[in-house]
Structure formats: C-alpha cells, structure tokens
GROMACS .gro file of C-alpha atoms in nm:
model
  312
    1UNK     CA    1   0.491   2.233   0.995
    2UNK     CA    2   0.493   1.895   1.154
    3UNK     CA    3   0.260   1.594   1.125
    4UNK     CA    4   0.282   1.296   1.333
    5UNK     CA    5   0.129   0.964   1.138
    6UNK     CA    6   0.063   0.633   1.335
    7UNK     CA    7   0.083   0.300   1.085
    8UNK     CA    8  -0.120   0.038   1.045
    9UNK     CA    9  -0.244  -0.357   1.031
   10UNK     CA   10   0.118  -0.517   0.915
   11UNK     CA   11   0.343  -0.347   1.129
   12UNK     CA   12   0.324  -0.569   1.410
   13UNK     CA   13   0.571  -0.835   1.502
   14UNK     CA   14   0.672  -1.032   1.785
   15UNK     CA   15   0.896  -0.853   2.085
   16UNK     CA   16   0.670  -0.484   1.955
   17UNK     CA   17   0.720  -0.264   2.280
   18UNK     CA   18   0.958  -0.488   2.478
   19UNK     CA   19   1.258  -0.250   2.492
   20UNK     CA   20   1.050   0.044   2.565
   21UNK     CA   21   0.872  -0.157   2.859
   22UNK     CA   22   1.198  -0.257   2.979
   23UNK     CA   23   1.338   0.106   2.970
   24UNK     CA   24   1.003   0.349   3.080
   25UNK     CA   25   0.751   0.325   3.331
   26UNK     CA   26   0.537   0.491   3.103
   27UNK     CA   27   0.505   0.259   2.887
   28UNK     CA   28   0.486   0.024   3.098
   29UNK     CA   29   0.176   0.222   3.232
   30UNK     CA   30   0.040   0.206   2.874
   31UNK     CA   31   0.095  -0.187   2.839
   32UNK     CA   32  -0.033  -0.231   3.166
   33UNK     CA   33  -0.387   0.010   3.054
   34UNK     CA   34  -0.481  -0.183   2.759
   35UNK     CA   35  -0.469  -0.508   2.926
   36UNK     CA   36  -0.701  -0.408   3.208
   37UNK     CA   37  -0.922  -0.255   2.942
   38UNK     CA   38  -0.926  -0.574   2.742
   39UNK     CA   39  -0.866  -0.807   3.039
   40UNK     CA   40  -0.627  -0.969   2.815
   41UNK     CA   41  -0.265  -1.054   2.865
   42UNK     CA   42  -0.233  -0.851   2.525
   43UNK     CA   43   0.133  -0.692   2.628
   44UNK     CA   44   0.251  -1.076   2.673
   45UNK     CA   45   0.159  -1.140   2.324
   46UNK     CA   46   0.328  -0.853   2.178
   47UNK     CA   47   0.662  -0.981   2.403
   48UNK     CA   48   0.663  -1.305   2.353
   49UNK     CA   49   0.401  -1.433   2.082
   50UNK     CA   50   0.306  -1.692   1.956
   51UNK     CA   51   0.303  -1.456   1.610
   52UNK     CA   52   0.013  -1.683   1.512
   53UNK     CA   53  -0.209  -1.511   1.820
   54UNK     CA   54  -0.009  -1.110   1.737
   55UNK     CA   55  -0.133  -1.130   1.382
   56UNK     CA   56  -0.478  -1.192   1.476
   57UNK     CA   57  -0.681  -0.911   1.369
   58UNK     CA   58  -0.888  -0.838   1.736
   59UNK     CA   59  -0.527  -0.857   1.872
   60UNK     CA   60  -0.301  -0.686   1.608
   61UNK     CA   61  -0.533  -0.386   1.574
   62UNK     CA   62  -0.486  -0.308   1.974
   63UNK     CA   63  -0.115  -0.417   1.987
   64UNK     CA   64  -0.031  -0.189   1.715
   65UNK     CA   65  -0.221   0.141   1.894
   66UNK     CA   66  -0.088   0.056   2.207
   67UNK     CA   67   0.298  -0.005   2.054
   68UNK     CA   68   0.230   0.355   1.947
   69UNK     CA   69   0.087   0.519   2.197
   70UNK     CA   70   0.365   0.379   2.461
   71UNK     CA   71   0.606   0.554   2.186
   72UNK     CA   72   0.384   0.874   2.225
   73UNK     CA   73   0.398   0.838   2.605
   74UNK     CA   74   0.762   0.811   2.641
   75UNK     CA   75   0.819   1.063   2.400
   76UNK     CA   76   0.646   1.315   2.638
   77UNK     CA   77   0.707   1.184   3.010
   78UNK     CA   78   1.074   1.096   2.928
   79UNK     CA   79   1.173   1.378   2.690
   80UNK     CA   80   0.953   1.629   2.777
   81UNK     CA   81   0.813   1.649   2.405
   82UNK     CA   82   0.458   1.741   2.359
   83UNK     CA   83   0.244   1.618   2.073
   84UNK     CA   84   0.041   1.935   2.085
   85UNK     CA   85   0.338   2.171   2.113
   86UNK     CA   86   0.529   2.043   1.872
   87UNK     CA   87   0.292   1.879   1.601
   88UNK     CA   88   0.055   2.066   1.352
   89UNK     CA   89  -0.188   1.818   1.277
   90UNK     CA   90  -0.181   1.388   1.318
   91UNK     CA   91  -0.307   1.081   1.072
   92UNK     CA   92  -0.285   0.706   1.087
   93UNK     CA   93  -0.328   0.461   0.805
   94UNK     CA   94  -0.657   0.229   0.912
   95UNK     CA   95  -0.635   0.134   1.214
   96UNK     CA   96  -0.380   0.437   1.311
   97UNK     CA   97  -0.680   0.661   1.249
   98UNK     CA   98  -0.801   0.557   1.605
   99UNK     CA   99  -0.391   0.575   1.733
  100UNK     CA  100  -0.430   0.930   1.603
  101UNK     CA  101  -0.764   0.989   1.808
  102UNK     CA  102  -0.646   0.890   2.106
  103UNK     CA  103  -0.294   1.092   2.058
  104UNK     CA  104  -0.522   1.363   2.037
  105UNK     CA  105  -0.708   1.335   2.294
  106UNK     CA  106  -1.050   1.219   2.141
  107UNK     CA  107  -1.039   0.888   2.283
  108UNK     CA  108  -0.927   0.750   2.627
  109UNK     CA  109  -0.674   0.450   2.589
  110UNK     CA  110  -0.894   0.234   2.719
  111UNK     CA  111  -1.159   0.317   2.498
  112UNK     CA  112  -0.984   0.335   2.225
  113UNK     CA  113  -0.827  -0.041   2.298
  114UNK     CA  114  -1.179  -0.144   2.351
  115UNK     CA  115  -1.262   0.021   2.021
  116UNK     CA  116  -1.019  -0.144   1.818
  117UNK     CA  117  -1.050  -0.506   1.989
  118UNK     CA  118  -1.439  -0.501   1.841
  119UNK     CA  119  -1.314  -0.314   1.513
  120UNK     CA  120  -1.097  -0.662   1.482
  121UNK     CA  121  -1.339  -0.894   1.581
  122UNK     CA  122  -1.645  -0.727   1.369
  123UNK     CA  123  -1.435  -0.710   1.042
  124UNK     CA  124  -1.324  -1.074   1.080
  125UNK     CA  125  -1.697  -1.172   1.141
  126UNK     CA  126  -1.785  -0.965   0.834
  127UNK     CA  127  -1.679  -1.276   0.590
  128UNK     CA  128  -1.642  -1.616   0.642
  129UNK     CA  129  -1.283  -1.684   0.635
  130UNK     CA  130  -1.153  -1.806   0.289
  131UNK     CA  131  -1.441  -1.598   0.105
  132UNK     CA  132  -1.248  -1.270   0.096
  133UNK     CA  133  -0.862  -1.169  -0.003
  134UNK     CA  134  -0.689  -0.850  -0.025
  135UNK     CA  135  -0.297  -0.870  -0.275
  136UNK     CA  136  -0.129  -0.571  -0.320
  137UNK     CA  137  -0.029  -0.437  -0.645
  138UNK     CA  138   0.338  -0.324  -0.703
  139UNK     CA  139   0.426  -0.079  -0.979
  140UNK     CA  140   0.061   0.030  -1.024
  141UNK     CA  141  -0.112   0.367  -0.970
  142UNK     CA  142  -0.442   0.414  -0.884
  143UNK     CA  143  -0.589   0.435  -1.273
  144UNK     CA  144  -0.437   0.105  -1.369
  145UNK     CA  145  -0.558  -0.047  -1.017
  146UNK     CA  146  -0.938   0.088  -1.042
  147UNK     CA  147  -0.937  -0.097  -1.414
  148UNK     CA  148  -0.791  -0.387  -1.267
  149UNK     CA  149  -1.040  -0.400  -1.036
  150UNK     CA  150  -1.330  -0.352  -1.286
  151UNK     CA  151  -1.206  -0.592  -1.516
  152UNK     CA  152  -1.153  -0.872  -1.232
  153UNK     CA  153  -1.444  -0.829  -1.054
  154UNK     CA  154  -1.708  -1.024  -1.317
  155UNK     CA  155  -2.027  -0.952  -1.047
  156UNK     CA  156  -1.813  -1.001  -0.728
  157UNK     CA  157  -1.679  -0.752  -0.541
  158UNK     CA  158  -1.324  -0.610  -0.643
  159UNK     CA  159  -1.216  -0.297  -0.559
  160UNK     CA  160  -0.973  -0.059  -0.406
  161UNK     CA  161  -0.909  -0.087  -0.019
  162UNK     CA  162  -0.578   0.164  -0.012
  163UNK     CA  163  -0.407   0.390  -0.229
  164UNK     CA  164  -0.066   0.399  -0.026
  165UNK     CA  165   0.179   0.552  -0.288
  166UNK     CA  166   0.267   0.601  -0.628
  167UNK     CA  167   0.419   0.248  -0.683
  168UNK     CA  168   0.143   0.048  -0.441
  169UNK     CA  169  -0.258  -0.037  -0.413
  170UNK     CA  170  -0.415  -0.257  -0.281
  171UNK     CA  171  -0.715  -0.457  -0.326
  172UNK     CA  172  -0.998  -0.613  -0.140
  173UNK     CA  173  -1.298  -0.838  -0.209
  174UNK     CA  174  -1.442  -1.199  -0.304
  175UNK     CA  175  -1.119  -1.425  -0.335
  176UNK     CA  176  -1.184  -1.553  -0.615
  177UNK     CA  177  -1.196  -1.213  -0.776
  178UNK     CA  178  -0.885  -1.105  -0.594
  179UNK     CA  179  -0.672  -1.481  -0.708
  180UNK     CA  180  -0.850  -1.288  -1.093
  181UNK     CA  181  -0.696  -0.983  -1.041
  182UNK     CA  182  -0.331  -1.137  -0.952
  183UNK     CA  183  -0.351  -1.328  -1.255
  184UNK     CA  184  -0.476  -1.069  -1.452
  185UNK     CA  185  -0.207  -0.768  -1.364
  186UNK     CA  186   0.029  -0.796  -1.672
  187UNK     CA  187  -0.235  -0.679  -1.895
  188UNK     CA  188  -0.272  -0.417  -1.730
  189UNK     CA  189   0.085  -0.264  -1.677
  190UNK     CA  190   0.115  -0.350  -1.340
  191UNK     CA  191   0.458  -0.509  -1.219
  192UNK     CA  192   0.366  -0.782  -0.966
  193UNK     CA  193  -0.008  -0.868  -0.770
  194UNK     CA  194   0.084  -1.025  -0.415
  195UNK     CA  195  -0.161  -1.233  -0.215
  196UNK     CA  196  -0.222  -1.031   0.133
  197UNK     CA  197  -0.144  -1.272   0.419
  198UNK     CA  198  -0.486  -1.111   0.569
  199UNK     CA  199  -0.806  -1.326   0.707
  200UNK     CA  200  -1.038  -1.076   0.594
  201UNK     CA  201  -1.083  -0.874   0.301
  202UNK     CA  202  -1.052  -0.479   0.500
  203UNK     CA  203  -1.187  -0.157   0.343
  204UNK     CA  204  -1.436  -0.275   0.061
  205UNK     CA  205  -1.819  -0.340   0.054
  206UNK     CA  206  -1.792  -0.639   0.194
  207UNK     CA  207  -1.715  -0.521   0.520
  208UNK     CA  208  -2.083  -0.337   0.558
  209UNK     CA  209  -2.181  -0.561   0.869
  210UNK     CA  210  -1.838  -0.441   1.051
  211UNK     CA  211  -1.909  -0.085   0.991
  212UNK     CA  212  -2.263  -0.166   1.115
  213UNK     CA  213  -2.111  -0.288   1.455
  214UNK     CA  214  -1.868   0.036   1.467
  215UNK     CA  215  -2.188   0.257   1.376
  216UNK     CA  216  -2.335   0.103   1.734
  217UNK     CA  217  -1.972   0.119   1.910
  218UNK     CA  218  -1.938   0.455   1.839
  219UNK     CA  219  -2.279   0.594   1.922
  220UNK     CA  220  -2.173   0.453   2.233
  221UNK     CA  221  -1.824   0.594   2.243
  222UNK     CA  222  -1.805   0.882   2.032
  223UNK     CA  223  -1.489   1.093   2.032
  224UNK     CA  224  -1.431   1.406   2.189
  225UNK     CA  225  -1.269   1.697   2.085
  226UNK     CA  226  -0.884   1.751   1.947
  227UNK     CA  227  -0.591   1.866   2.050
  228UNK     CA  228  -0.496   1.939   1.642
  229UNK     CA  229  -0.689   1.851   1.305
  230UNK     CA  230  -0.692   1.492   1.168
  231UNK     CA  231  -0.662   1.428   0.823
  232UNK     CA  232  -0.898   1.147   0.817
  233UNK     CA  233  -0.832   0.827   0.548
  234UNK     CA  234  -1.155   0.817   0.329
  235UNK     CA  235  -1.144   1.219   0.252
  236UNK     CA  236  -0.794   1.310   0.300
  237UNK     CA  237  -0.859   1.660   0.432
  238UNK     CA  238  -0.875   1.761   0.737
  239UNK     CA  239  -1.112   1.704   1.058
  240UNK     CA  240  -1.173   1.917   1.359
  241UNK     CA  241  -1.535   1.805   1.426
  242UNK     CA  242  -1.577   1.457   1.658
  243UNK     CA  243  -1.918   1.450   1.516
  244UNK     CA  244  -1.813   1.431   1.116
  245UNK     CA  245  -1.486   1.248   1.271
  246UNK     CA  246  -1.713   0.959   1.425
  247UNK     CA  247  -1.975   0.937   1.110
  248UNK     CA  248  -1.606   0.922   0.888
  249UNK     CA  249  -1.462   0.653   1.149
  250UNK     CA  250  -1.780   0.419   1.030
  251UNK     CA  251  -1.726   0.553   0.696
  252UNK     CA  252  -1.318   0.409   0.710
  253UNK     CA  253  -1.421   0.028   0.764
  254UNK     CA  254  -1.565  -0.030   0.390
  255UNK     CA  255  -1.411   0.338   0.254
  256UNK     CA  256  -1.073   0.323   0.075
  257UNK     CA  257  -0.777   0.418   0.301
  258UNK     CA  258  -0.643   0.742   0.065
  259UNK     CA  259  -0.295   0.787   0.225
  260UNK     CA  260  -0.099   0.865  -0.110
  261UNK     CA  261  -0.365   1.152  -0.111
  262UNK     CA  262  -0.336   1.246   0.233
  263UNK     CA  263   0.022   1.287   0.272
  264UNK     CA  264  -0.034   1.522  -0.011
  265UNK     CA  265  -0.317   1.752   0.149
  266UNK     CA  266  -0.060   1.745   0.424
  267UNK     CA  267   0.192   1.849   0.236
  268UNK     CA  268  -0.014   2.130   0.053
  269UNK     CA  269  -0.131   2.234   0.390
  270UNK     CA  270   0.284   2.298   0.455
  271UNK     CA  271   0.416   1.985   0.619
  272UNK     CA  272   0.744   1.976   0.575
  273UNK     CA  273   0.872   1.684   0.844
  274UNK     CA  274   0.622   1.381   0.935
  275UNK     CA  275   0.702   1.168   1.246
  276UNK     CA  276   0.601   0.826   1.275
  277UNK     CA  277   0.544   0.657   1.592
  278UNK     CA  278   0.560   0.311   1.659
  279UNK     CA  279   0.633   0.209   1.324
  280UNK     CA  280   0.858   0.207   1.037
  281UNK     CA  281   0.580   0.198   0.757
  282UNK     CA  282   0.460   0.456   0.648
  283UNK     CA  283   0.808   0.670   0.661
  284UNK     CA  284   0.889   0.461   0.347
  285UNK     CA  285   0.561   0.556   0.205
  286UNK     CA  286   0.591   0.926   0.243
  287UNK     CA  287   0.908   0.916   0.069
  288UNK     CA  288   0.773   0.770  -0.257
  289UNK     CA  289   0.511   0.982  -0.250
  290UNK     CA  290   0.655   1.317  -0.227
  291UNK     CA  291   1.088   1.291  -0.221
  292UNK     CA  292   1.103   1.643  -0.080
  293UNK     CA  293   0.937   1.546   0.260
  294UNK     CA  294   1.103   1.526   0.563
  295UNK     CA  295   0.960   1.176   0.684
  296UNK     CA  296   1.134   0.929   1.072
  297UNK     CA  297   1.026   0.658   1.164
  298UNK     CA  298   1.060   0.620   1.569
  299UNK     CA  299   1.020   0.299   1.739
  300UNK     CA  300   1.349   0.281   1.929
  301UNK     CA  301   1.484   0.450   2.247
  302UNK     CA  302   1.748   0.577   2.054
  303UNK     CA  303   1.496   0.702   1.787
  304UNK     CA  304   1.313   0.912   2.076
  305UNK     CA  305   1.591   1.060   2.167
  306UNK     CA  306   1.716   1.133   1.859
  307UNK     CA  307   1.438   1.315   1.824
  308UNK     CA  308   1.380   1.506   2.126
  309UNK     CA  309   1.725   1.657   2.038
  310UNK     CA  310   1.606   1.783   1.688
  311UNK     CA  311   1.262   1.851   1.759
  312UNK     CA  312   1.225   1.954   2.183
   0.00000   0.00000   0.00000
C-alpha cells in the first residue's frame, strides 16, 4: 500500500516551484489558478521573494499547497501517474491536510487557496503578535513534552501543538510560558528547546477565534467527497466522510497535529511506501518514526520521474 503525505508551514523557501514552472505547463496552470483565486501575484513571491513576504503565514500556507499540488499535477499530466490509481489513502501535516483535500478531490484549487489564505490570516489575527510562541523540543517524546508543558504553563497556556516523531514536539502558547518551557527542558530529559521562528502560536487554545473564522469558511465551503480516505491530524485514523472531515478541519486549528501517530495508523493499515509531494519534510519524519517504511520526498523533475519509473 501507498500513501501520499503533503508537508507543512516550514517547508517553504524562496525559488519553491520555479523549475517545475519553467519545465510544465501544468504547473504553470496551477501557479497561474491560485493567483487568480487570490488575485495575488502569489507565484512571484514563491520565485523571487522577498522571503520576508513567503514566510508570511496568509502567504506561506497557499504557496506551500500550491508548490504541491503543481508537483501532483505534473506528476499526472506529464507522467501519466494517477493519485487515485496508484495511492491507497493521502495526509498532510497542518496545513497539508487541505493539500490532501484538494489532491483528493474535496476541494477545488481555488477554493482550497482561498481556504488557506483566510486559515493564515485568521490564525495570525488570533494573537497579537509577540503574545504567543511555539519552540520545538529535540530528544523528547510526547510524555516528557506533555509534563513540560504542565510544569511551564503556571495559568497560561502551554501545551502540545505537534507530535511529529519520536525525537521531536512541539509546543504552542503564551510566550512567556513557551521562553519557561525552553529554559526549563533539562529537568525534564529533554535534549534542546528551540524558539519557533513563527508569528503565531498554531494548534493550541489560543487559536479558538481562528477556528471560529474556519467554522464560518467552511460552512461556506465544505468539502466534497474523496477520491481515497484521509487520515486526518487531530485523530489519526482515517476519514471518508466530508461532513466529520469539515467539523475535524475546524477541529485541526487549536487540535494537536498527531503525525508520529498517524504515520503509524498508516502503517498498521499496511503502508509500506509514503510519497511526499512538494516537500522534503516529512520523508525525514517517517523515517524516525518507523525505520522499516518506505518514505521519497519529490520536489524535483528528476524526483517525478524517478518516480513514475518505479511507481507508473
């Protein structure tokens, strides 16, 4: 069996896309989609920069689906590979959720763009910037990070925005809590706490007036159905239903993203190989969490047709 995952906030970075633009008309199609949708010269951005407008959460969190998607696209116009043929099920960290939606058919591009520019916007809104953080914890597991958490927090909010892997958590809330928990990680076993170069403190309480927004947005927009299950971030099991899928989607934006925990369902479910598009994140990931899967990382013309030859 055969997953294909779509990464997250973080993986985006000046010149995203460019070579695939320059090579495909369709993704050049998909480029040219999301900035009608937005009427933004988002594609520009990703090109050229400045990094300082990329990282931008309204714009990273579009950039990012769209860097995928055009991956997706020329994946099955140029090589003739079909997500739907060839994978068994799809799941994105955060963000990739909705990159995972609109693989599947669920969501329009355009919609989903739209989607993602006011998922950016509303949690950046959500707190004033300065008043939330998110570091990441290296060498901790989820017991040690949940403690952390409990022991930083002292009334504010502290607690755990993603379980990635084995060796990494991360945590969200009032910055002052978070600059606690940093200092605090020794006593607790945990090998290094990293400030999160992040304006906004993702995936904890906080974030209640941005899931608020998406609750609207989505009543709006809601998905439709799927080409193949979703293993959604705050159950990590599968979904087949656009009705639970869009009550899970509002869920996601103060939920913990449980990807150490989904990869696993995967693999219990029988994944044996999991294809990343647009990304070279989570392939990384997958491999700490479970050294018997099969996990590439595409991003590359040469990384599509690597594998179209393995996989078409």
């Amino acid at each position: 069996m055969r997953a294909f995952v779509f990464p997250g906030q973080g993986s985006q970075k000046v010149g995203m896309g460019a070579e695939l633009a320059a090579a495909s008309a369709a993704a050049r199609e998909v480029f040219e989609e999301v900035d009608e949708a937005l009427s933004q010269p988002l594609s520009g951005i990703m090109r050229d920069g400045p990094e300082s407008a990329l990282t931008l959460t309204e714009n990273a969190q579009p950039a990012i689906m769209a860097n995928a998607i055009a991956t997706l696209r020329v994946l099955e116009r140029e090589f003739g590979v079909s997500l739907a043929d060839k994978g068994d099920c799809v799941a994105g960290h955060s963000l990739g959720e909705y990159t995972s939606l609109c693989a599947i058919g669920a969501f329009s591009l355009a919609d989903t763009a739209l989607l993602l520019k006011l998922r950016g916007q509303a949690m950046q809104a959500a707190v004033p910037v300065g008043q939330g953080a998110m570091c990441a914890l290296l060498g901790a597991d989820l017991d040690a990070a949940q403690k952390l958490a409990e022991a930083a927090a002292e009334g504010q909010v502290c607690e755990v925005a993603n379980d990635n892997d084995p060796t990494q958590v991360v945590l969200s809330g009032h910055a002052a809590a978070i600059e606690r928990a940093v200092a605090m990680v020794k006593d607790f076993g945990i090998k290094r706490g990293v400030p999160l170069p992040v304006s906004a403190p993702f995936h904890c309480s906080l974030m209640q007036p941005a899931a608020d927004a998406m609750a609207a947005a989505l009543a709006e927009t809601p998905p439709g159905s799927f080409a193949l299950p979703l293993y959604a971030n705050v159950t990590a099991a599968a979904v087949t239903d656009p009705r639970e899928e869009q009550r899970l989607l509002v869920e996601q934006v103060t939920g913990r993203v449980r990807w150490r925990e989904s990869v696993l369902a995967m693999r219990a479910a029988g994944v044996e190989q999991f294809v990343e598009l647009g990304g070279k994140v989570l392939g990384p990931m997958i491999g700490r969490i479970d050294k018997e899967a099969e996990a590439i990382s595409v991003v590359t013309m040469a990384d599509l047709e690597a594998l179209a030859k393995e996989i078409g």
